[in-house]
Structures are given as structure tokens and as C-alpha cells.
Backbone as CSV, one residue per row, in Angstrom:
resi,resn,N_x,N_y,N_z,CA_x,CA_y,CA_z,C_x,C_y,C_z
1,UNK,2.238,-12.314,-29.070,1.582,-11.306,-28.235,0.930,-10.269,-29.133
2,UNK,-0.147,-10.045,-28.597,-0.989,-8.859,-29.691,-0.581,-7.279,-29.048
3,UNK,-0.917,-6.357,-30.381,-0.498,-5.276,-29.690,-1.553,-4.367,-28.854
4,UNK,-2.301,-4.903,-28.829,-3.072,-4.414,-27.853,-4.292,-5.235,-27.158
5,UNK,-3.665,-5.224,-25.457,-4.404,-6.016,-24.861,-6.014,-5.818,-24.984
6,UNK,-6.572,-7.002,-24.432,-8.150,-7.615,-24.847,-8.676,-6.737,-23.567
7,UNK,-9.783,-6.528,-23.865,-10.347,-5.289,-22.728,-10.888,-6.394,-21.843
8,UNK,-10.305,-5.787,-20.610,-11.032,-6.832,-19.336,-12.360,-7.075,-19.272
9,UNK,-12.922,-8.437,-18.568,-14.020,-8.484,-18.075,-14.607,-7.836,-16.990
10,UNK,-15.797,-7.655,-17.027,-16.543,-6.536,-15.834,-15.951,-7.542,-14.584
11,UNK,-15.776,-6.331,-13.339,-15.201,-6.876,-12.119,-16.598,-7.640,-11.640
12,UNK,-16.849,-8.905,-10.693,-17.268,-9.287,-9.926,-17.513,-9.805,-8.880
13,UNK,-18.338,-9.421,-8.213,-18.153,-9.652,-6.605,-17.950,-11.699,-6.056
14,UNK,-17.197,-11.633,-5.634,-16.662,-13.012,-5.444,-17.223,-13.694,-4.005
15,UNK,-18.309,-14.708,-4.139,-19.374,-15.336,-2.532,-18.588,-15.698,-1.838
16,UNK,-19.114,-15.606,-0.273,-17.605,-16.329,0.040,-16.554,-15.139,0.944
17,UNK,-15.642,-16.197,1.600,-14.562,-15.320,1.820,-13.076,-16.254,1.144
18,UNK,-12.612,-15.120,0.975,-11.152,-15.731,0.836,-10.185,-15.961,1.468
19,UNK,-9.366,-17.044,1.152,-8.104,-18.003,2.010,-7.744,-16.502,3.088
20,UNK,-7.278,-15.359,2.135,-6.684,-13.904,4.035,-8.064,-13.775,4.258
21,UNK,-8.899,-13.703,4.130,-10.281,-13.485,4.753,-10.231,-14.476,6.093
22,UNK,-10.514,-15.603,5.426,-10.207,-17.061,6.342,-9.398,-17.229,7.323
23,UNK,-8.256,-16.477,7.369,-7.248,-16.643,8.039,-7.463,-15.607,8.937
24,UNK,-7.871,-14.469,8.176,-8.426,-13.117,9.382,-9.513,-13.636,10.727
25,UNK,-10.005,-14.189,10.175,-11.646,-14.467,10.586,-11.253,-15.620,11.972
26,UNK,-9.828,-16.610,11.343,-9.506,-17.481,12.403,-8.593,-17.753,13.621
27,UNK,-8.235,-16.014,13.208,-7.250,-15.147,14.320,-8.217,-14.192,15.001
28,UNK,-9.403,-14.315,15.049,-10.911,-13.456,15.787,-10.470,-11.944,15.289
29,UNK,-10.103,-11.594,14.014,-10.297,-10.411,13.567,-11.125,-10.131,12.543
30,UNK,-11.362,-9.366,12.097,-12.447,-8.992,11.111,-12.133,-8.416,9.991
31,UNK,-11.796,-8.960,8.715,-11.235,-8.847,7.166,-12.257,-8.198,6.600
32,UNK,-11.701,-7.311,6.126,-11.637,-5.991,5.038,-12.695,-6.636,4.069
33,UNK,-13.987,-5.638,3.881,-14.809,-5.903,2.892,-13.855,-5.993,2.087
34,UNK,-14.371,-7.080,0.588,-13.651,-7.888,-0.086,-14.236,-7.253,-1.691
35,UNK,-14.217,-5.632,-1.667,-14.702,-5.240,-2.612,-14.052,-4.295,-3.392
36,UNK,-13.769,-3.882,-4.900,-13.663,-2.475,-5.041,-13.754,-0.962,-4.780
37,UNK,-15.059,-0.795,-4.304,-15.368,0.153,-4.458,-14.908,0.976,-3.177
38,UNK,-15.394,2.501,-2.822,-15.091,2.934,-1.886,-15.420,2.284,-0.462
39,UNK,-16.773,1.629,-0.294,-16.856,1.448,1.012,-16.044,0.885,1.489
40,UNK,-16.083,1.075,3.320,-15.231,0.556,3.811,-14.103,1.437,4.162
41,UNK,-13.150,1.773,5.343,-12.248,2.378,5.320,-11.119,2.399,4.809
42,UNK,-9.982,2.973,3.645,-9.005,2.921,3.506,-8.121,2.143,4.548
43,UNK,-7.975,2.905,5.692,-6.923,2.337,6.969,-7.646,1.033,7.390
44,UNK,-8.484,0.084,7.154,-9.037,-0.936,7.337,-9.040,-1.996,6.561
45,UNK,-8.614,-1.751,5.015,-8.575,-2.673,4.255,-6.897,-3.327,4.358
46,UNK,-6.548,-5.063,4.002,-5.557,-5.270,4.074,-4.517,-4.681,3.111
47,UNK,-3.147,-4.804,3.163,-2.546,-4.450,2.117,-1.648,-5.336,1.713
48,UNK,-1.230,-4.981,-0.007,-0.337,-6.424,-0.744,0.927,-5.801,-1.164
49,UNK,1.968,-5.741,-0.620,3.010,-5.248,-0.991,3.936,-6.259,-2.220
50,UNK,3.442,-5.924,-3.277,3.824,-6.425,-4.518,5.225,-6.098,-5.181
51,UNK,6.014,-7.018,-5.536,7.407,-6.882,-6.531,7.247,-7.625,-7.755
52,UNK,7.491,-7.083,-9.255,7.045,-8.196,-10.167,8.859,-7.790,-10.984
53,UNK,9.295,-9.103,-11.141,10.228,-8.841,-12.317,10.376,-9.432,-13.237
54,UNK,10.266,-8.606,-14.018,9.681,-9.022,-16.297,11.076,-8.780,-17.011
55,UNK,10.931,-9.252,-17.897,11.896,-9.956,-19.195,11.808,-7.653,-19.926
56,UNK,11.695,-7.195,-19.029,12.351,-5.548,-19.598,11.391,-4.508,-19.418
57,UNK,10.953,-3.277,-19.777,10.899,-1.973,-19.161,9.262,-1.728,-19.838
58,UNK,8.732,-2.473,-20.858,8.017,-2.305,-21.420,6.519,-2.787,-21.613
59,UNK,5.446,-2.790,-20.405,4.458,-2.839,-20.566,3.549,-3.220,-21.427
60,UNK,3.487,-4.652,-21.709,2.105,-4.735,-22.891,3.167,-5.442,-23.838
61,UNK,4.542,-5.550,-24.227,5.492,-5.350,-25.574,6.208,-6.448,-24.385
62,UNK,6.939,-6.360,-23.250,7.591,-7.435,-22.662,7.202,-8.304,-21.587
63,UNK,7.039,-8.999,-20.623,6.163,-9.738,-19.526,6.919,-9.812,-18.250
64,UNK,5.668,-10.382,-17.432,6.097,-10.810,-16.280,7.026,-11.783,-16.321
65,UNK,7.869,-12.216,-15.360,8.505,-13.313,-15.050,8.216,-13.801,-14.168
66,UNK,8.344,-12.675,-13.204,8.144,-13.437,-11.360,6.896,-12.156,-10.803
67,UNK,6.312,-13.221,-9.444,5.203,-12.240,-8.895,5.753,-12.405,-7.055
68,UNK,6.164,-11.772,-6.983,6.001,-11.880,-5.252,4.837,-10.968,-4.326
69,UNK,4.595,-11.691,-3.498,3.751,-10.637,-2.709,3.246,-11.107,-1.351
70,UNK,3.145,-9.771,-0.181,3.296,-10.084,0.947,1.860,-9.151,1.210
71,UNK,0.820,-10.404,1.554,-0.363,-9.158,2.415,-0.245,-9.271,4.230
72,UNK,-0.700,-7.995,4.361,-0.076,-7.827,5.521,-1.876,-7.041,5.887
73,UNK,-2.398,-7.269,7.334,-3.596,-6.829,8.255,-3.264,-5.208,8.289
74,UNK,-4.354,-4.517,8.309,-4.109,-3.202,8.974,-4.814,-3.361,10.388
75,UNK,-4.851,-2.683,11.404,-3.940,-1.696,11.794,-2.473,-2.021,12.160
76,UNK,-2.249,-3.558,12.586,-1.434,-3.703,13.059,-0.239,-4.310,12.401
77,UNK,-0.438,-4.441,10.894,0.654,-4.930,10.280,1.619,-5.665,10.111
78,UNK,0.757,-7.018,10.122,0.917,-8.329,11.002,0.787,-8.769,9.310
79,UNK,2.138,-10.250,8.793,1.833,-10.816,7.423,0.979,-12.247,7.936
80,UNK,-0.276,-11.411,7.079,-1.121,-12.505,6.471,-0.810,-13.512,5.808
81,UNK,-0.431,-13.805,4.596,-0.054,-14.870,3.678,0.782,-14.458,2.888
82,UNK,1.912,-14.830,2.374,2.771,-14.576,1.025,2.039,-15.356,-0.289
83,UNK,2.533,-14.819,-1.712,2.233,-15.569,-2.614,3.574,-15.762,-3.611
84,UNK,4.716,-16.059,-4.089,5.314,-16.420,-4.826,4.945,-17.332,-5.867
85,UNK,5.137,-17.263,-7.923,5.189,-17.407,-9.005,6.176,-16.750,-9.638
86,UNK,6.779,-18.395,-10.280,7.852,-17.891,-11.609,6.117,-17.998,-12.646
87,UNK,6.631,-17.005,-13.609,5.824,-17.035,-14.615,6.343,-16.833,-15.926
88,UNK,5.862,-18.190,-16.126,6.220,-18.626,-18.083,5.748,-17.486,-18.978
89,UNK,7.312,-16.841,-19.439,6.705,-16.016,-20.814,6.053,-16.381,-21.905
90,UNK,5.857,-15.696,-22.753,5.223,-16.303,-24.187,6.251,-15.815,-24.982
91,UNK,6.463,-15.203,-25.092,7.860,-14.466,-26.031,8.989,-13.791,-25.740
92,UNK,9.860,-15.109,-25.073,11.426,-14.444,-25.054,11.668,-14.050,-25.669
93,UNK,11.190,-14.073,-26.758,12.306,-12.813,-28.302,12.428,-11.761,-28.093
94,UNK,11.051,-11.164,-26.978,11.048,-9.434,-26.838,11.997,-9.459,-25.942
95,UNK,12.546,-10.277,-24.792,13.007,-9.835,-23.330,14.449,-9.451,-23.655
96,UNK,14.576,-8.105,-23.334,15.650,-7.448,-22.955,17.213,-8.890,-22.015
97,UNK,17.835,-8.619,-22.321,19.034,-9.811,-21.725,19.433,-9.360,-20.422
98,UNK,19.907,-8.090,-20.364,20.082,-7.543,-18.618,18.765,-7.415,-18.138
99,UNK,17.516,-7.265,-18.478,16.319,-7.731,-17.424,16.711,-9.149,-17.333
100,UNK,16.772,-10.257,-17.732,16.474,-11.580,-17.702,17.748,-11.788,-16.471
101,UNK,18.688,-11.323,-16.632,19.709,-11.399,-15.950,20.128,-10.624,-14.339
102,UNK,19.260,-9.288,-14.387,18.992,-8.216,-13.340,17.725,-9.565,-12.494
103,UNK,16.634,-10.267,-13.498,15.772,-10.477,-12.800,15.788,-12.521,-12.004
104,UNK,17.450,-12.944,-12.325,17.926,-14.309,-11.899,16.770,-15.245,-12.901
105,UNK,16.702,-15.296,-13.797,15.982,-16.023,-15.152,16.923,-17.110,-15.468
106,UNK,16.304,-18.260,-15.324,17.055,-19.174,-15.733,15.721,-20.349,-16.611
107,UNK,15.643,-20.472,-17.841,15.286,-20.681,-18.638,14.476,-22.152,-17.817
108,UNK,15.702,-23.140,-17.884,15.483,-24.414,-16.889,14.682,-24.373,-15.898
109,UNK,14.934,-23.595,-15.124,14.017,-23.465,-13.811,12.661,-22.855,-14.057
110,UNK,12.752,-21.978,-14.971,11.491,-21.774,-15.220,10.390,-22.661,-15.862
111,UNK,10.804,-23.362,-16.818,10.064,-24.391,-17.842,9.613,-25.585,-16.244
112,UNK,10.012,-25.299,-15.229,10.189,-26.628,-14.487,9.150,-26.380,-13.298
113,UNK,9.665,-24.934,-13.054,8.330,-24.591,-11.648,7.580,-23.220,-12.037
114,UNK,7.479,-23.019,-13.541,6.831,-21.722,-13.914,5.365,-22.158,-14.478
115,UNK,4.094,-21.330,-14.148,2.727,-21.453,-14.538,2.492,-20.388,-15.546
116,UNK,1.704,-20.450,-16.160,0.718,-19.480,-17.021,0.909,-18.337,-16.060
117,UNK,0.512,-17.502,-17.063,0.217,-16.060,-16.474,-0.738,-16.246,-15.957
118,UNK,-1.918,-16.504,-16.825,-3.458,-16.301,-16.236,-3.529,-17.116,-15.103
119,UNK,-2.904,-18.455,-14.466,-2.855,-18.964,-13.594,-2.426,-17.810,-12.308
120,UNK,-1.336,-17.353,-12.521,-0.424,-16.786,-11.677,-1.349,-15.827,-11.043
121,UNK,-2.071,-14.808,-12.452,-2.730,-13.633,-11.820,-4.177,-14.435,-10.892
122,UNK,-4.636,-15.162,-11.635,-5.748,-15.834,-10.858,-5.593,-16.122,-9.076
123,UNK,-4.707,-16.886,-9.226,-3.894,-16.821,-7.506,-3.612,-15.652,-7.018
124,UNK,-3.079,-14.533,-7.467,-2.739,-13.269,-6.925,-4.055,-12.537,-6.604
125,UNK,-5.293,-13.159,-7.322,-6.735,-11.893,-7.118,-6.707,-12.393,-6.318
126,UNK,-7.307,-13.675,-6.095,-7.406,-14.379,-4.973,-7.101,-13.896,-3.153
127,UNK,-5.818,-14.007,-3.233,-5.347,-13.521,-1.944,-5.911,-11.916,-2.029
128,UNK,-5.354,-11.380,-2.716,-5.316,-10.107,-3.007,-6.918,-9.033,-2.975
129,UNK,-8.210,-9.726,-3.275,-8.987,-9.646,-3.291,-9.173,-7.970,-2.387
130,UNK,-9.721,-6.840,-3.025,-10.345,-5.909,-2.282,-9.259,-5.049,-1.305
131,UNK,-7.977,-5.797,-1.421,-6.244,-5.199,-0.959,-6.035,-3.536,-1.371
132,UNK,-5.622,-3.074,-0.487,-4.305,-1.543,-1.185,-3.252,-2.220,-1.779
133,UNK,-3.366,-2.284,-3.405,-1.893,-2.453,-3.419,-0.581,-1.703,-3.473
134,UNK,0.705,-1.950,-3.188,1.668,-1.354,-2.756,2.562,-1.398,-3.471
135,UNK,3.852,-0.658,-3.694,5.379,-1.614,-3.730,6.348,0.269,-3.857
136,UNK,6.838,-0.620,-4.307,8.600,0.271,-4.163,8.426,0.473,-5.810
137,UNK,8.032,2.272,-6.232,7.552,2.520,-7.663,6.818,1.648,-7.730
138,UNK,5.507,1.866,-7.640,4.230,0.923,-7.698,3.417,1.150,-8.818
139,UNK,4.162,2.383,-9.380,3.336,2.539,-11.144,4.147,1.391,-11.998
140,UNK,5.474,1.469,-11.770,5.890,0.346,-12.708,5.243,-1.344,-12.750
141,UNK,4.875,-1.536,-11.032,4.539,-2.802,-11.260,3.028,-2.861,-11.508
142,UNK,2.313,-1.573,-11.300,1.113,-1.624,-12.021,0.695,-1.655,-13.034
143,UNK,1.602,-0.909,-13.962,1.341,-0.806,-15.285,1.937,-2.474,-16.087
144,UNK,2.503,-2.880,-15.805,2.516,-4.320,-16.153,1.672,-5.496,-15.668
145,UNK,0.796,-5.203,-14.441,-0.350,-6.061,-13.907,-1.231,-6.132,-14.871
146,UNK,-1.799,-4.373,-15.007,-2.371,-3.554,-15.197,-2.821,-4.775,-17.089
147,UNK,-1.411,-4.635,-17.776,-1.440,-4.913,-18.855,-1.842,-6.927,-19.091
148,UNK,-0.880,-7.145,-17.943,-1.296,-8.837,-17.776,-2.847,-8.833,-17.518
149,UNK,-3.540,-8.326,-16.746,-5.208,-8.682,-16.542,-5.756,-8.152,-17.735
150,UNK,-5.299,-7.366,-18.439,-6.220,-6.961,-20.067,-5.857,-8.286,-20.938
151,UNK,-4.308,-8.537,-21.042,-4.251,-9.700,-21.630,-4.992,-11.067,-21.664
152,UNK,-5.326,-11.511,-20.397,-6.168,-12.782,-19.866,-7.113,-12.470,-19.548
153,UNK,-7.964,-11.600,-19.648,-9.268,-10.711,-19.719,-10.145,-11.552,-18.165
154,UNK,-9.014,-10.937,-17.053,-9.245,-10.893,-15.735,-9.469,-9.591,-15.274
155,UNK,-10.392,-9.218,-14.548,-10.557,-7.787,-13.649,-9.831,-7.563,-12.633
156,UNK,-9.510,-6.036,-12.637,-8.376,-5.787,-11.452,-9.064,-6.107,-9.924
157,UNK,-8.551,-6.907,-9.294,-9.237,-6.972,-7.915,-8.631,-6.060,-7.035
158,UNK,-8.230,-4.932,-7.275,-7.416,-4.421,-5.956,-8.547,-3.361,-5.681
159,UNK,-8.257,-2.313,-4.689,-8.877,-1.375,-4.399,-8.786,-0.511,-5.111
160,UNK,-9.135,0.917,-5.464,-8.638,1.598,-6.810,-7.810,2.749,-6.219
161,UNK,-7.342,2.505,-4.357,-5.887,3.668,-4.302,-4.802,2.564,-4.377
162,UNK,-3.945,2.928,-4.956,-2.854,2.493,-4.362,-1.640,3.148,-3.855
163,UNK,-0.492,2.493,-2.774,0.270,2.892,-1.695,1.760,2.987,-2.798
164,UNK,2.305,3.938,-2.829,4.135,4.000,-3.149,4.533,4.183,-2.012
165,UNK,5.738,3.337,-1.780,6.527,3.237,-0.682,7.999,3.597,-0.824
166,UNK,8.215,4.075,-2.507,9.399,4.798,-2.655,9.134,6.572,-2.920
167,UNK,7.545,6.443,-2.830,7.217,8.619,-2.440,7.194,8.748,-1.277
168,UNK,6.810,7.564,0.090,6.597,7.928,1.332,8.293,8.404,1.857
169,UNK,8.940,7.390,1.350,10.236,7.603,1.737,11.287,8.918,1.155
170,UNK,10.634,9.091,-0.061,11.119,10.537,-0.777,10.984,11.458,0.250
171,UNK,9.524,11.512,0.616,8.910,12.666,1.506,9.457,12.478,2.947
172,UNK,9.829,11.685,3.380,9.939,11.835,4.595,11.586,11.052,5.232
173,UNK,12.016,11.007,4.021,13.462,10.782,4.464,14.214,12.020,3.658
174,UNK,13.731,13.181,2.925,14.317,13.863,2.187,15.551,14.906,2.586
175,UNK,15.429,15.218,4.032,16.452,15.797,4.502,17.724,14.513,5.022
176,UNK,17.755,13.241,4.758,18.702,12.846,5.029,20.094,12.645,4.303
177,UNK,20.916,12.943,4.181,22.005,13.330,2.876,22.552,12.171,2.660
178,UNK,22.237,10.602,3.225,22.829,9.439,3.008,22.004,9.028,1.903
179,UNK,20.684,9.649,1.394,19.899,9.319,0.418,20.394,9.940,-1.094
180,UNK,20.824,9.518,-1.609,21.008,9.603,-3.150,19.752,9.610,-3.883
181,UNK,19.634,8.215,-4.516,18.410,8.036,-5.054,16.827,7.763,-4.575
182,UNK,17.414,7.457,-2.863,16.023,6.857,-2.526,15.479,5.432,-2.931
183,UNK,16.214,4.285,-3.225,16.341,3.158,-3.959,16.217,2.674,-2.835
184,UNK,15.060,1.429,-3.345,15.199,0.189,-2.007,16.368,-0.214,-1.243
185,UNK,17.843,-0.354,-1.956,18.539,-0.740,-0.947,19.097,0.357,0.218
186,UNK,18.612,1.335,-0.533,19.395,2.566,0.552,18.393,2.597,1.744
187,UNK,17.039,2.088,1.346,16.231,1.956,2.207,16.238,1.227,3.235
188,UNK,16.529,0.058,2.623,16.833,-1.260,3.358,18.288,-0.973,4.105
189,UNK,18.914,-0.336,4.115,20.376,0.219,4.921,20.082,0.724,6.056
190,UNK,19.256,1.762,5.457,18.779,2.680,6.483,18.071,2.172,7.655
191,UNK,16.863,1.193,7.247,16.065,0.675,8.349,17.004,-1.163,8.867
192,UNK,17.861,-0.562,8.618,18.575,-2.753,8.911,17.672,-3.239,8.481
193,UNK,17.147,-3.628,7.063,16.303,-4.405,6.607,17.733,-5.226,5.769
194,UNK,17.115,-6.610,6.078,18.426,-7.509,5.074,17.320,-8.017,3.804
195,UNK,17.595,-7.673,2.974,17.377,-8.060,1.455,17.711,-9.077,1.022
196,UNK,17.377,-10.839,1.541,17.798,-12.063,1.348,18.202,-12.445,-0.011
197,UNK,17.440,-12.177,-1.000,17.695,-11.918,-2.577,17.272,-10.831,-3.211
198,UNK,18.081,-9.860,-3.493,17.231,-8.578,-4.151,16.969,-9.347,-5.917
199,UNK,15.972,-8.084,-5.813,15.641,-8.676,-7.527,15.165,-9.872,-7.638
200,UNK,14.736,-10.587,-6.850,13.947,-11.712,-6.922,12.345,-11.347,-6.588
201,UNK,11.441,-11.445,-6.633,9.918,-10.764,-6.716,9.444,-11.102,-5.004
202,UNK,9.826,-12.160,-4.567,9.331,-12.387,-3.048,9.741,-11.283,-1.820
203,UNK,11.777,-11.896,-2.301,12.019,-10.782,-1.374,12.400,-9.559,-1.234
204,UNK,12.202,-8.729,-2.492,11.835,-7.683,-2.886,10.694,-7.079,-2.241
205,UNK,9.306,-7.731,-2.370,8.273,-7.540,-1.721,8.483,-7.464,-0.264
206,UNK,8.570,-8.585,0.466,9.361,-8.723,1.963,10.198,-7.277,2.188
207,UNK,10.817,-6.858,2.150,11.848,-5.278,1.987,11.219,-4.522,1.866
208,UNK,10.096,-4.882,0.773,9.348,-3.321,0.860,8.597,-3.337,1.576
209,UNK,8.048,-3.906,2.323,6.801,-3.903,3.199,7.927,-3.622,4.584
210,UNK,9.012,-4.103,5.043,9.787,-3.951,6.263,9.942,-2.636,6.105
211,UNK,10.223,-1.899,4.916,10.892,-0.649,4.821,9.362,0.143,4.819
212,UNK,8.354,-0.096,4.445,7.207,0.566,4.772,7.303,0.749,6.602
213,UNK,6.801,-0.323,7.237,7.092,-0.495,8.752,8.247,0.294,9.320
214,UNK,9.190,0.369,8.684,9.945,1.201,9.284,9.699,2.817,9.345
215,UNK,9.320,3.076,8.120,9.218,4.711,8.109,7.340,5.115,8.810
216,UNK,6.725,4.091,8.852,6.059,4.094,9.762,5.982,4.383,11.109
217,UNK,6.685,3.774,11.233,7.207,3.691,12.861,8.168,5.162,13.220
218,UNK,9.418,5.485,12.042,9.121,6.592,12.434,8.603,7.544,12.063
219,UNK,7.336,7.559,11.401,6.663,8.923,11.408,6.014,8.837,12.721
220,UNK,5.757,7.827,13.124,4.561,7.800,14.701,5.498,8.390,15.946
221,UNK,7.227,8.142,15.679,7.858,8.724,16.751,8.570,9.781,16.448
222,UNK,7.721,10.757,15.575,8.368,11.782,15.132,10.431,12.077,14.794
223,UNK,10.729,11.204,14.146,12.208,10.303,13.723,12.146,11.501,12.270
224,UNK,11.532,11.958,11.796,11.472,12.310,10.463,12.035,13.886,10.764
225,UNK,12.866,14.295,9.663,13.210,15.792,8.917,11.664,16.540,8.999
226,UNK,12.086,17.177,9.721,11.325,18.225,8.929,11.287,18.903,7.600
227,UNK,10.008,19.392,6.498,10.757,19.322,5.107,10.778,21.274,5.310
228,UNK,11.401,21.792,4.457,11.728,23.397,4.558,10.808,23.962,4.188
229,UNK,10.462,25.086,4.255,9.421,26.065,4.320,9.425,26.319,2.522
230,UNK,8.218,26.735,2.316,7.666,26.201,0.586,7.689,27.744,0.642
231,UNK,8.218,28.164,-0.946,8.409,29.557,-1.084,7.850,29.516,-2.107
232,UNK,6.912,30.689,-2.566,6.259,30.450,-3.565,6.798,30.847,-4.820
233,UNK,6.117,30.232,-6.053,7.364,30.621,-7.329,7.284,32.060,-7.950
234,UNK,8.826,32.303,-8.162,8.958,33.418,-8.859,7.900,34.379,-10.259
């Protein structure tokens, strides 16, 4: 691995619609310009609630392993397509042993149903195409995307906001005192979300997108703390 990733290729607009495009289009709804840039409404474009878990903490220096991800329609927040990939490292030597182990790595299984990176991310633009992407701390799994598409000198296809679904829940579960850290599973407690395999990249993703829906739902039925009156600093 080099120490510093290869600068991406210029983004380009892709003819065509894609497989959630396709699928939008054959449920008589109408899919989210399939572009970067601003046009188009935020609340209109689909979203990809992403989980990635890598061989340790370190961006650019350790890798992906696994990619899960769940796009889901706006307004109504209905799942479009999933995408699941084990993904073949290049250098176990860097990977941390409790990531490999936090992230269910099994060497065997991987050599057996694991692809290239550049494969993996290629499939992920794909669906993903012109998406909000999302997740539970969504800088962490960005900044390792972020570093995989410089590596394979692929352009980011997402939109350029993206959604945290562990600040929505900071903010708006903050008066509840069953919250400690605010950690997906406390999340997943909170909303009866069952977590079929945590730490696995699929249903990780799956959880976070339920636990999005949930605090959704109740911000729309006013379910939320009020937060305390802001005093200004000393």
C-alpha cells in the first residue's frame, strides 16, 4: 500500500439509469437525478445507509473488509436494494487483531467469497449513484471510502451532504438518561430494533437506517425532549 493515495479521476456523469433508478421507475416513481451536484432537492434524492468494517482505525494505513449498504426512496422510506461485499485486503500485516476479530474476519471465508476493492467500490457507485450518504458516525466510514476511491482512482458518486444518524440521535434523544454513549445498540434498544449480527457491515447498515426511521417518526410525533434553554457563555 502506498502512502499516499492516487488522486481520483474527474467525476462523470453516467447515460442511462441505474439498477435503483430502474427499480424506482418500475414501481411508477420518479428517481432522484443521478448527479453530484446541487440540483435537485436534498429531501428528494435517495439515501444509502452505509456500515464498512476494516482490519483497524486508520484510514489510508489499514482497509476495508466488509461494505454493507441499504438504499432506501425518499419521501417515504421504502428499501430500494441492499448491497453486501467481503472485501479482500492487500495487507493484513497492517490490520489491527481486535478489528479483525470486532469485525467476524475469517481469513477462509474471505479468500472464498471476497472481491477486489475496486470491484466492491465499483458496485457500491453503482447503486449508490447521486445518494445522501448516511451511517451511524458517518465520518468514520467516510473517511475510509473516501481513502478506498483515491486508492483505485474512482470518483466519489455520492451527493456532497451527507446524513449522521448518531448526531440526529445525540440531538434529539439527549434528555433521555438511558443514553450513555448514544451507540447504535442503545439505539437499537431504544427503538426495538433487533441487530441480527452487529459488526457485520449489512446488518449494521439495516439498524441504522431502522434507527434513523425511528427517530424520524418520532420527531414527526413530537416523542422528542425538549433540549434546555442555551445560556450564553461566561
Amino acid at each position: 500500500m502506498s502512502d499516499a493515495p492516487t488522486k481520483p479521476a474527474e467525476p462523470t456523469n453516467t447515460p442511462g439509469l441505474n439498477p435503483a433508478e430502474a427499480q424506482l421507475q418500475q414501481a411508477g416513481q420518479t428517481a432522484a437525478e443521478p448527479e453530484k451536484s446541487s440540483k435537485g432537492p436534498m429531501r428528494n434524492r435517495p439515501i444509502l445507509f452505509l456500515d464498512l468494517e476494516t482490519t483497524g482505525l486508520n484510514p489510508g494505513y489499514q482497509e476495508i473488509s466488509e461494505i454493507g449498504a441499504v438504499l432506501v426512496s425518499q419521501p417515504d422510506w421504502q428499501v430500494i436494494t441492499t448491497y453486501e461485499a467481503k472485501v479482500l485486503p492487500s495487507h493484513l500485516e497492517t490490520a489491527q487483531p481486535e478489528a479483525l476479530l470486532i469485525g467476524h474476519f475469517d481469513a477462509a471465508v474471505w479468500e472464498k467469497e471476497g472481491r477486489p476493492l475496486k470491484q466492491a467500490l465499483e458496485e457500491l457507485s453503482e447503486i449508490g449513484q447521486g445518494a445522501i450518504l448516511a451511517g451511524f458516525n458517518v465520518t468514520f466510514d467516510w473517511a475510509f471510502l473516501q481513502a478506498g476511491f483515491n486508492l483505485v482512482e474512482l470518483p466519489d458518486p455520492f451527493y456532497y451532504h451527507r446524513y449522521d444518524v448518531m448526531s440526529a440521535a445525540f440531538s434529539m434523544l439527549y434528555g433521555k438518561t438511558e443514553f450513555k454513549k448514544f451507540s447504535l445498540s442503545e439505539c437499537c434498544r431504544y427503538f426495538g430494533v433487533t441487530n441480527t449480527k452487529a459488526h457485520s457491515a449489512l446488518a449494521d447498515a439495516q439498524a441504522t437506517y431502522e434507527v434513523f426511521v425511528g427517530l424520524m417518526q418520532s420527531a414527526s410525533s413530537n416523542h422528542t425532549t425538549e433540549a434546555p434553554a442555551v445560556r450564553p457563555a461566561d
